[in-house]
XYZ file of C-alpha atoms in Angstrom:
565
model
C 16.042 -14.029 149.422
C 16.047 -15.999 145.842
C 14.636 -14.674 143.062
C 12.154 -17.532 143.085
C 10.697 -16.146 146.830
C 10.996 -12.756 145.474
C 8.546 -12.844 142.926
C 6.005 -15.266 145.371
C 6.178 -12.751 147.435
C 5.342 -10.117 144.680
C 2.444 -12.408 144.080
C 0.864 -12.408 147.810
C 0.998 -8.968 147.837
C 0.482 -7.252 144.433
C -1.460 -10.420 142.716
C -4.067 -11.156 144.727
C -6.825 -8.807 144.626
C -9.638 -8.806 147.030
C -7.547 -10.050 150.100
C -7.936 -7.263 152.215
C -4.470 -5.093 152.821
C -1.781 -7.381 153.405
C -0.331 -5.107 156.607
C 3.003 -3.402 156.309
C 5.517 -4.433 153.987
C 8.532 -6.363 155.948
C 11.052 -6.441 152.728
C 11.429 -4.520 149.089
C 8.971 -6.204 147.068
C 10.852 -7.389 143.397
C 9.400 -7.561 140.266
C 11.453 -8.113 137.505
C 9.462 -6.831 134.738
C 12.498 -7.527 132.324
C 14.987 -10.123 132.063
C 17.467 -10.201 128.778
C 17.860 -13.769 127.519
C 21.330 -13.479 127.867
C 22.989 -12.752 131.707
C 26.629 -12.758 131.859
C 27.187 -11.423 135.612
C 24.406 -11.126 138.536
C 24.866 -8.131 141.244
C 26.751 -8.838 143.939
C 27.611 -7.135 146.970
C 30.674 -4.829 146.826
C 30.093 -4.512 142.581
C 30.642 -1.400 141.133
C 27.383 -0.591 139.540
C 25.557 2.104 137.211
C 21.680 2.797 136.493
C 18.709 4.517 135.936
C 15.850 4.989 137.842
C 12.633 7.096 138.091
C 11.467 7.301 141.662
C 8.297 8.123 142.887
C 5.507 7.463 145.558
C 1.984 5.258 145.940
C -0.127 8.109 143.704
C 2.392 8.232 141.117
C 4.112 11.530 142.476
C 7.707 11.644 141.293
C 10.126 12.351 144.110
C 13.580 11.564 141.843
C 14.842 10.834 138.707
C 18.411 10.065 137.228
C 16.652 10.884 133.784
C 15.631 14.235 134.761
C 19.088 15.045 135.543
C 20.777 13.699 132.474
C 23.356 11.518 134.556
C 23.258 7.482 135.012
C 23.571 6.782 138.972
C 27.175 5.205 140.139
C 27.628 3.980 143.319
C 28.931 0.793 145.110
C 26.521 -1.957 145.798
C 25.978 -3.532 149.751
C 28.441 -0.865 151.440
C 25.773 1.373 152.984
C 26.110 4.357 150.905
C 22.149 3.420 149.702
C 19.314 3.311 151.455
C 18.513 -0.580 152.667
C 15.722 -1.138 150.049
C 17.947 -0.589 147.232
C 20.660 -1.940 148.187
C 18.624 -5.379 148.599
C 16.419 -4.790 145.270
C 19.539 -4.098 142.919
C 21.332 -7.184 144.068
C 21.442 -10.268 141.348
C 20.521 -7.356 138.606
C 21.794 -8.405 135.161
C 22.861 -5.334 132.829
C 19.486 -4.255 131.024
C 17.308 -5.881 133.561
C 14.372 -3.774 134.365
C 12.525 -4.111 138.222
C 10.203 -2.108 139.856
C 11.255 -1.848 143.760
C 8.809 -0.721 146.222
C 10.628 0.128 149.532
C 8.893 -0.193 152.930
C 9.864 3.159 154.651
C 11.721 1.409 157.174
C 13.950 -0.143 154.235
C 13.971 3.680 152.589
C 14.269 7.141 154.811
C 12.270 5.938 157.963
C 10.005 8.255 160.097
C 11.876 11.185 159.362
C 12.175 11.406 155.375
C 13.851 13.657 154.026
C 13.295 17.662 154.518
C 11.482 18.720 151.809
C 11.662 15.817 149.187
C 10.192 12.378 151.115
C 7.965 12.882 154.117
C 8.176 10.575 157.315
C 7.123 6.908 156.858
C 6.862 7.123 152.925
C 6.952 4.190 150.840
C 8.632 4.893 147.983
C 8.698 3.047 144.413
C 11.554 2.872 141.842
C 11.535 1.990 138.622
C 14.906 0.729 137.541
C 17.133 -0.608 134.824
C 20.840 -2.155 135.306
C 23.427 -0.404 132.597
C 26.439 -1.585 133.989
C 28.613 -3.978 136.205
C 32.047 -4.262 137.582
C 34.456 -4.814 140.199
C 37.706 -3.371 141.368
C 39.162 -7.467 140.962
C 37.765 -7.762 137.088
C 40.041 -8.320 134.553
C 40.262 -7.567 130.989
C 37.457 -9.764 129.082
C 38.400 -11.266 125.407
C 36.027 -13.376 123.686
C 37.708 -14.617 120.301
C 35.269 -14.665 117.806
C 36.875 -15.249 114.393
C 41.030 -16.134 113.629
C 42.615 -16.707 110.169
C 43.826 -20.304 110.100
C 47.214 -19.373 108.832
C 48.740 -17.085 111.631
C 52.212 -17.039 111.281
C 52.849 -13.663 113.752
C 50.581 -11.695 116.296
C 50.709 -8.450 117.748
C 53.093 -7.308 120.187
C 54.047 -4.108 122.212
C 55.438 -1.455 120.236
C 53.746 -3.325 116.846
C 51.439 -0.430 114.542
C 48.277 -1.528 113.932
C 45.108 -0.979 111.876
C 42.275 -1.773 113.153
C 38.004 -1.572 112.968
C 35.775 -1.451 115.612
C 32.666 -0.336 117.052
C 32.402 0.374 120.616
C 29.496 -0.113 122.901
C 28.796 0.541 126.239
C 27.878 -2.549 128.639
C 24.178 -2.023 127.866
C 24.988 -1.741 124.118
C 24.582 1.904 123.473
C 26.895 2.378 120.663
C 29.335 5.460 121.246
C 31.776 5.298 118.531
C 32.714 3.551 115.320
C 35.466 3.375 112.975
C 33.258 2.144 110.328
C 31.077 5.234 110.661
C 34.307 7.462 109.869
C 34.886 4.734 106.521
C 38.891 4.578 107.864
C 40.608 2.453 110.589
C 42.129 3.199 113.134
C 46.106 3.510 112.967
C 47.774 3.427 116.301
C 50.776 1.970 117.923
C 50.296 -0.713 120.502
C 51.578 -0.539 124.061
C 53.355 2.781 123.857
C 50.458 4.623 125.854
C 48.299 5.623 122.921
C 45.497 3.958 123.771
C 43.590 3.148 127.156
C 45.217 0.533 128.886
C 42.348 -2.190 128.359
C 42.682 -1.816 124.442
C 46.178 -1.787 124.736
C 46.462 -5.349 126.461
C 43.279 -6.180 124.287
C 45.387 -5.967 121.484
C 48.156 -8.260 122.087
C 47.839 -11.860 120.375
C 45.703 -10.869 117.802
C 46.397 -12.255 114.066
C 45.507 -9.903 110.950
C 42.167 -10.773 110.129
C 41.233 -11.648 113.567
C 37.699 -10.846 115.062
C 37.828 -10.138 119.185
C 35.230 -8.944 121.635
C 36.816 -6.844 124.468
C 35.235 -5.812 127.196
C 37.246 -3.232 129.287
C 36.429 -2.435 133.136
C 36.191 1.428 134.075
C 39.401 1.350 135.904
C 41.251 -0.097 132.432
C 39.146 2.384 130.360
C 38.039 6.489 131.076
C 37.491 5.440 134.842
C 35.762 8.240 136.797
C 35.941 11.253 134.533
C 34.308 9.272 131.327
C 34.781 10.706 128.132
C 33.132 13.501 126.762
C 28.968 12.949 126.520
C 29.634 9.782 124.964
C 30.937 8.037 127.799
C 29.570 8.015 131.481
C 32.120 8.162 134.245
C 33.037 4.526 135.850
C 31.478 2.846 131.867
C 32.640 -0.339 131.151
C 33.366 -0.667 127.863
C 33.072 -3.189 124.944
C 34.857 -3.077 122.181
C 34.106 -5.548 118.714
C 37.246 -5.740 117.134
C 38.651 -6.260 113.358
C 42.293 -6.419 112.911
C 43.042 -5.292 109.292
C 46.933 -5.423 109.402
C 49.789 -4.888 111.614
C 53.529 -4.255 111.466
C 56.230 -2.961 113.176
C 58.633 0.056 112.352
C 61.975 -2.395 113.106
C 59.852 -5.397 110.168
C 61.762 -6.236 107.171
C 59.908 -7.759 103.909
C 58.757 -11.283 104.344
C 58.693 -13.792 102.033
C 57.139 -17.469 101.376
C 58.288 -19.119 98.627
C 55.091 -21.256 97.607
C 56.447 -23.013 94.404
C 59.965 -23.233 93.109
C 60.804 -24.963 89.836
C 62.960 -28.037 90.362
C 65.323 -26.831 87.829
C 66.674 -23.099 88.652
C 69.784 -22.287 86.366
C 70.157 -18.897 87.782
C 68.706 -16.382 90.664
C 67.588 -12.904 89.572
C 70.166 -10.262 90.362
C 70.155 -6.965 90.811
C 69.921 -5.208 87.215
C 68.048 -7.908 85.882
C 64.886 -7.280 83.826
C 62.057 -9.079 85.351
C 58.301 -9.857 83.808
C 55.821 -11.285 86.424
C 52.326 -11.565 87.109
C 51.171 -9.679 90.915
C 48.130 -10.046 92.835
C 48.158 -7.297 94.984
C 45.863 -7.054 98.518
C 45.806 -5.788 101.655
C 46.045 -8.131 104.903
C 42.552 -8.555 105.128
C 42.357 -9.588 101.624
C 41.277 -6.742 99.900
C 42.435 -6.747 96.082
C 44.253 -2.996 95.403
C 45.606 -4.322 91.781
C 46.420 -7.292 89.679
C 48.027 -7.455 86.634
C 46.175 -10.564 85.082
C 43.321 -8.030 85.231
C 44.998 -6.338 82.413
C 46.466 -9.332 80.456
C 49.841 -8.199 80.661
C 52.766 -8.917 82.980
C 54.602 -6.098 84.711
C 57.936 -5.385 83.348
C 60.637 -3.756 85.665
C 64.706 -4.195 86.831
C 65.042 -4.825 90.229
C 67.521 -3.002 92.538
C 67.676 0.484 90.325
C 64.579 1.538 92.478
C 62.384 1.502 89.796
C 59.505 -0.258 92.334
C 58.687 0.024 95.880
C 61.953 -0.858 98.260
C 59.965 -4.025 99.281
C 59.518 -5.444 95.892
C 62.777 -4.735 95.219
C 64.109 -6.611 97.982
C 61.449 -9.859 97.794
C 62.154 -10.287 93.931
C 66.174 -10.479 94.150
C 67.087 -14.121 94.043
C 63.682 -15.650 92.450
C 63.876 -18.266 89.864
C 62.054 -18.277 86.301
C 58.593 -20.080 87.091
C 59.205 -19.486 91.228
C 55.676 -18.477 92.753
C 56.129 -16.455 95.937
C 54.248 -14.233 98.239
C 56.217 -10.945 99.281
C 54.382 -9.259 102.347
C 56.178 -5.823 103.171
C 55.838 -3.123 105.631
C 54.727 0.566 104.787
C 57.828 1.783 105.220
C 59.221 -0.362 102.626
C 55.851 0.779 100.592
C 53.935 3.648 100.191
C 54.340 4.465 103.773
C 51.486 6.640 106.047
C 50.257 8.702 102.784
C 49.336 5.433 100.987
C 48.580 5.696 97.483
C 45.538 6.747 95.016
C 42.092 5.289 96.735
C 43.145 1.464 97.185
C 46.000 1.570 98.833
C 45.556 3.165 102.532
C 48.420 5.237 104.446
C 50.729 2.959 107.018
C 49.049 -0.247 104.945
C 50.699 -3.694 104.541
C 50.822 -4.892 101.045
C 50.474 -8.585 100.415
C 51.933 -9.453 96.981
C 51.426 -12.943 95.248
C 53.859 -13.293 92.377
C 54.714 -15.453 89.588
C 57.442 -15.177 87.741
C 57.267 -15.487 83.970
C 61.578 -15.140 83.240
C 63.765 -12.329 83.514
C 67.346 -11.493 81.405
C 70.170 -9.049 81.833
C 71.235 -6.711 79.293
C 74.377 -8.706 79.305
C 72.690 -12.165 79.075
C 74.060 -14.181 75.822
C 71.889 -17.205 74.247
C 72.261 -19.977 76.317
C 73.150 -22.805 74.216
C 71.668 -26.793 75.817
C 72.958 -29.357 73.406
C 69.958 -32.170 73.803
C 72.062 -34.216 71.003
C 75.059 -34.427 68.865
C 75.753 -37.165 66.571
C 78.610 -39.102 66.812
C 82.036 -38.723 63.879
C 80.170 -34.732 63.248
C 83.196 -32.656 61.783
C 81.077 -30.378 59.789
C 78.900 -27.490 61.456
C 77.258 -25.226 60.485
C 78.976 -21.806 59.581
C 78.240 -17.673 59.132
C 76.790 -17.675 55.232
C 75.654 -21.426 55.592
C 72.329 -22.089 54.288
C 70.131 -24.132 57.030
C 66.995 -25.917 56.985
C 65.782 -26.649 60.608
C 62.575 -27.837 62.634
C 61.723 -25.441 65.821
C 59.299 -24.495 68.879
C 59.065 -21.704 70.249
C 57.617 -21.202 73.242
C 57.719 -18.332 76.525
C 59.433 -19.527 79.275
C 56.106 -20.204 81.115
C 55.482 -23.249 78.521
C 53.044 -20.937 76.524
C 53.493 -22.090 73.245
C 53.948 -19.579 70.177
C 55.295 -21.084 67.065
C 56.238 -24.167 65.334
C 57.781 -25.185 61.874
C 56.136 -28.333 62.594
C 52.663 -26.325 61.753
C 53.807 -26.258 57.965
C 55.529 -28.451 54.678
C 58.902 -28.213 54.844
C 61.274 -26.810 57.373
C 62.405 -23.943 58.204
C 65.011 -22.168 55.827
C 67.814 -19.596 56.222
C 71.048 -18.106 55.177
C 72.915 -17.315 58.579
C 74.091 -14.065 58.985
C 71.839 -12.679 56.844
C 69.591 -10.886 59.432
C 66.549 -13.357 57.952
C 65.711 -14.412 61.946
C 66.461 -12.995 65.258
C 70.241 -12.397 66.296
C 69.913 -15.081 69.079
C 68.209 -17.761 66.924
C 70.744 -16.941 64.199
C 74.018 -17.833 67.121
C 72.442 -20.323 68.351
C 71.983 -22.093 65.398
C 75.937 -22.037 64.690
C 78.304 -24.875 65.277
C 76.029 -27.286 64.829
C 75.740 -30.598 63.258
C 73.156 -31.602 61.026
C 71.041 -34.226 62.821
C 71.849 -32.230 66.489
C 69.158 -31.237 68.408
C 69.115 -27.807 70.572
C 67.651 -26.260 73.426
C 68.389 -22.212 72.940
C 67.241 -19.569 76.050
C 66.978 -16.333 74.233
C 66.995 -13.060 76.055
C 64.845 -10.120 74.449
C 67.685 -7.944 73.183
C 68.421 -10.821 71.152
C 65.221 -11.588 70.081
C 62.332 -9.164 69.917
C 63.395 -6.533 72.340
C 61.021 -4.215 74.496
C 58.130 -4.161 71.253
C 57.853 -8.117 70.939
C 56.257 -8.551 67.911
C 53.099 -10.531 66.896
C 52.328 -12.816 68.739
C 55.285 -12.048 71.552
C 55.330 -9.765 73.983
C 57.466 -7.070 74.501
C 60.691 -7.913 76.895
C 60.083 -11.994 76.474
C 62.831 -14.400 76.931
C 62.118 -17.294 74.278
C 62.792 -20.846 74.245
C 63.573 -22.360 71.101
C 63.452 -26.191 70.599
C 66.054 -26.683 67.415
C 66.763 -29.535 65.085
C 68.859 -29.098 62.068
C 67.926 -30.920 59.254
C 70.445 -29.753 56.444
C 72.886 -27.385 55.655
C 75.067 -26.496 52.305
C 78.127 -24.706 52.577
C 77.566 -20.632 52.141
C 79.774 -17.861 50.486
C 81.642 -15.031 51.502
C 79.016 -11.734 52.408
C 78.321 -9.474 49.575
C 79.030 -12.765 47.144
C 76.736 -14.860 45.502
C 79.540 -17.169 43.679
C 82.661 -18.346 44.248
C 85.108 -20.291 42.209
C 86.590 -23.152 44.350
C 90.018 -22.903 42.434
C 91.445 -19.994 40.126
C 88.674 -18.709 37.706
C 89.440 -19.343 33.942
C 91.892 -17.391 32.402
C 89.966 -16.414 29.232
C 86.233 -16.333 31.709
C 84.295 -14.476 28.805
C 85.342 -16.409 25.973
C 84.350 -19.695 28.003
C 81.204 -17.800 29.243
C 80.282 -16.863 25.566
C 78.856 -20.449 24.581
C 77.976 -19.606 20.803
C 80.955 -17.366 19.921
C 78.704 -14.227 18.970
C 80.623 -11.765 21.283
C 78.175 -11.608 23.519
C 76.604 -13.186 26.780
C 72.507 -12.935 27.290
C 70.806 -14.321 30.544
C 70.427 -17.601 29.350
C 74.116 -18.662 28.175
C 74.945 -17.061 31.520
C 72.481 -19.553 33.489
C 73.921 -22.838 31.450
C 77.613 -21.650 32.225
C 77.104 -21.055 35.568
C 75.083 -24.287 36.499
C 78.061 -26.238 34.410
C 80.538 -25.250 37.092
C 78.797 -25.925 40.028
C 78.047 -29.498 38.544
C 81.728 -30.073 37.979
C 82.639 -28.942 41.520
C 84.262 -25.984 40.129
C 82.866 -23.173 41.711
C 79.344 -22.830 43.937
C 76.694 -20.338 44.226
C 75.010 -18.196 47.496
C 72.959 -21.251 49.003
C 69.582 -20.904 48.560
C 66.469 -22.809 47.622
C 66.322 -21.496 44.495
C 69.058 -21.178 42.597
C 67.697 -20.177 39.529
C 66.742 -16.633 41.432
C 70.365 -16.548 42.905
C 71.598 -16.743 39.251
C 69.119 -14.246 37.622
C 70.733 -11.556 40.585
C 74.388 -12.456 39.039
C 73.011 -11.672 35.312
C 71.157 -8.477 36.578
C 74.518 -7.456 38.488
C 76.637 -7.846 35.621
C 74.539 -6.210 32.784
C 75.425 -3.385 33.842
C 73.729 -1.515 31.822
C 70.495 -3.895 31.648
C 70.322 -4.364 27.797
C 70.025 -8.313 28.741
C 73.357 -9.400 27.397
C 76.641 -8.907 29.167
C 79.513 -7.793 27.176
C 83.409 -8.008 27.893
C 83.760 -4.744 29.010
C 80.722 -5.097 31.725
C 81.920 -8.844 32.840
C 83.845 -8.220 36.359
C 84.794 -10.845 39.089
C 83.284 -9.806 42.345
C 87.213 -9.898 43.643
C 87.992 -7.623 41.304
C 85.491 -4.600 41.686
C 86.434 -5.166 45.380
C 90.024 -4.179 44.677
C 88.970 -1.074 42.448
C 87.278 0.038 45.417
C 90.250 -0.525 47.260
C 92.087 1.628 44.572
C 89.611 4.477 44.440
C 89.381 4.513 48.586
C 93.100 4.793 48.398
């Protein structure tokens, strides 16, 4: 009978009042009190079904109740093993209908009832509500609801996986949740861990993927149920977060998401690296970053000095690259996890730039930009320089410039006035040349950095040379280009009165560098470089030099020589 003729027939003879008594009932009268919006699957005959139901007859009486005894009803539908009235009235149920059935007795236990409990010719009344539906030829039910739309791997048999869920029965009483426990749930996948239903349920999935699974009793605790949570013969329903997976066998993987055009050299094991990380989970979940604290993270690669997963993704990177390193627990902090953000068995997803990165061993690296033509002299150790320069990191971040002042930049070389590697790289060169110099930090400002730099930076210096004079031996700050005079103090002593004060000194000195004879310490002031000569010679600094305190450099040299000896 259709639904429709059901419920007309519930009208003749329930709705009209005032008809007189309709006779005997022929069939189970239907109404369907209840009717959820939403109805998946109808009863059918030969379903596997499970309900509720109060019983009772015309004054109320209750003859039966599956409440009363704490147990939901299971049986098969249309096979006989009810009595005809229910059999008819469950049929076309949908899970959480609710009918009222009343049974003609010929329909329910006939003229003989049953001993004790339903006497002869009783009609009897049910009150009834549909929890769940199945049969033996139902399949495993996924409903994607939600799928990352970068997937580049799914689950598979054998796979480990972290998951969230809350579970439902058919009806939607909730019996268990991961959320409630504040932890996923860490299994593997097809290696008999789970119930077979979440087990092929499983399979496909991408991290960050939302399912539905809805798992027939046979795929799920079957007859025995589980506990007081679930009934025997329950279909189950399962929603479904995949926070990561892996597998035991996995190896790091990488995607290289930026690579400078230009890549002079791959990091190598025992190189010093500084980068910036992002670090999340697979669902996204931020565990750390270090732009959060302004600073990059500073670590060689291959000594072990970082998880075995960062050690692997970061060998081979180039300065500038931008990669994302996704590794396994194992090749991470494994099933403990660590502190509060990272969970145990977790996959770490690591976005990286990399800022530059030396070895120990590095030297400047010298990039000649330009060299004039018919150069034959360079600069030298001792020269005095005047250059332009930048100086930036290697991530274009720009730190100084000599452009930012008046005049250029000024040094003696070798003189430990600027770093070691600006001082190299600014030998051998031409004035008029321009430079490109790649500093490494043990060359420049070392672990500490210094104001302005940060500690372990490679720097790139931009280099022009503007000028350079010819320098002196180290420890000198004159030299004589030929022999020195024969009688030095009586040349020296301009006015003849035995003795030399600082100003004779200055005039007699500044005479032979004009006439080419000698030349003093380069500087750009010579007048200071002179005043240290007086100060060095007055030996006892009565300011005049007499014959016994005038000495040639050379000469105190050898004495040493003497008195070493």
């Amino acid at each position: 009978m259709a639904p429709g003729s059901i419920v007309l027939l519930l009208l003749s003879i329930l709705g009209a009042t005032g008809l007189g008594d309709p006779g005997p009932l022929e069939d189970v009268v239907i109404d369907r009190y209840y009717i959820p919006k939403i109805c998946l699957r109808e009863v059918q005959m030969g379903d596997f079904i499970r309900y509720h139901y109060n019983g009772t007859f015309k004054d109320g009486k209750k003859f039966d109740s599956s409440y009363d005894r704490g147990a939901t009803v299971a049986g098969v539908v249309g096979v006989g093993r009810l009595i005809t009235g229910m059999d008819r009235g469950l049929q076309g149920m949908c899970v959480n209908e609710r009918r009222h059935l009343i049974v003609p007795p010929h329909l329910g236990y006939g003229s003989i009832g049953v001993a004790g409990l339903i006497p002869p010719d009783a009609t009897l009344y049910f009150d009834v509500v549909m929890l769940d539906i199945w049969n033996k030829q139902d399949k495993l039910q996924v409903t994607i609801l939600s799928r990352p739309a970068s997937c580049n791997r799914t689950v598979q048999s054998s796979d480990f996986v972290r998951y969230h869920y809350n579970g439902t029965l058919l009806d939607g009483t909730p019996f268990d949740s991961s959320y409630s426990k504040g932890s996923t749930y860490d299994t593997y996948v097809g290696t008999g861990w789970l119930i077979k239903g979440m087990d092929q349920g499983l399979l496909g999935m991408c991290a960050g993927e939302k399912r539905s699974i809805i798992i027939p009793p046979f795929l799920a605790y079957g007859e025995k149920g589980y506990g007081t949570v679930i009934p025997p013969q329950a279909s189950l329903v399962f929603s479904v977060l995949l926070v990561d997976f892996h597998n035991p066998k996995d190896g790091i993987s990488l995607e290289h998401l930026e690579v400078p055009a230009s890549c002079r050299r791959r990091a190598v094991p025992g190189d010093f690296l500084r980068y910036h990380y992002n670090g999340s989970l697979m669902d996204g979940t931020l565990f750390d970053s270090s732009y959060s604290r302004n600073q990059t993270y500073n670590t060689y690669i291959g000594k072990g000095f970082i998880i075995p997963g960062m050690d692997q993704g970061l060998q081979g990177v180039c300065m500038g690259e931008r990669l994302r390193v996704v590794v396994p627990p194992h090749l991470a902090y494994g099933e403990n996890g660590a502190g509060d953000n990272i969970p145990g068995s977790a996959v770490l997803v690591f976005d990286v730039h990399i800022i530059d990165f030396h070895n120990p061993e590095d030297p400047v690296e010298i990039e000649t930009l330009y060299r004039p033509e018919g150069c034959n002299a360079t600069s030298r150790h001792r020269d005095f320089v005047r250059y332009h320069y930048n100086c930036s990191l290697l991530d274009g971040t720009r730190l100084f410039s000599s452009h930012d002042y008046e005049k250029p930049q000024e040094v003696t070389l070798g003189t430990n006035k600027v770093i070691e590697g600006l001082n190299r790289g600014l030998l051998d060169m031409c004035v008029g040349e321009r430079r490109v110099l790649i500093i490494p930090p043990h060359l420049g400002h070392g672990e500490s950095g210094a104001r302005g730099v940060p500690g372990s930076a490679v720097l790139r210096f931009e280099v022009e040379l503007i000028s350079m004079e010819e320098g002196v031996p180290e420890g000198y700050l004159f030299i004589w280009h030929g022999d020195p005079p024969a009688s030095l103090y009586e040349q020296m002593d301009l006015n003849k009165d035995g003795e030399i004060p600082a100003e004779e000194f200055s005039t007699f000195i500044k005479a032979q560098v004009a006439e080419g004879k000698g030349r003093l310490m380069p500087s750009s002031d010579p007048g200071r470089v002179i005043a240290d000569m007086f100060r060095n010679q007055d030996r006892n600094q009565d300011g005049k030099i007499t014959p016994e305190e005038l000495k040639l450099k050379s000469d105190e040299d050898q004495e040493k020589i003497h008195e070493e000896l």
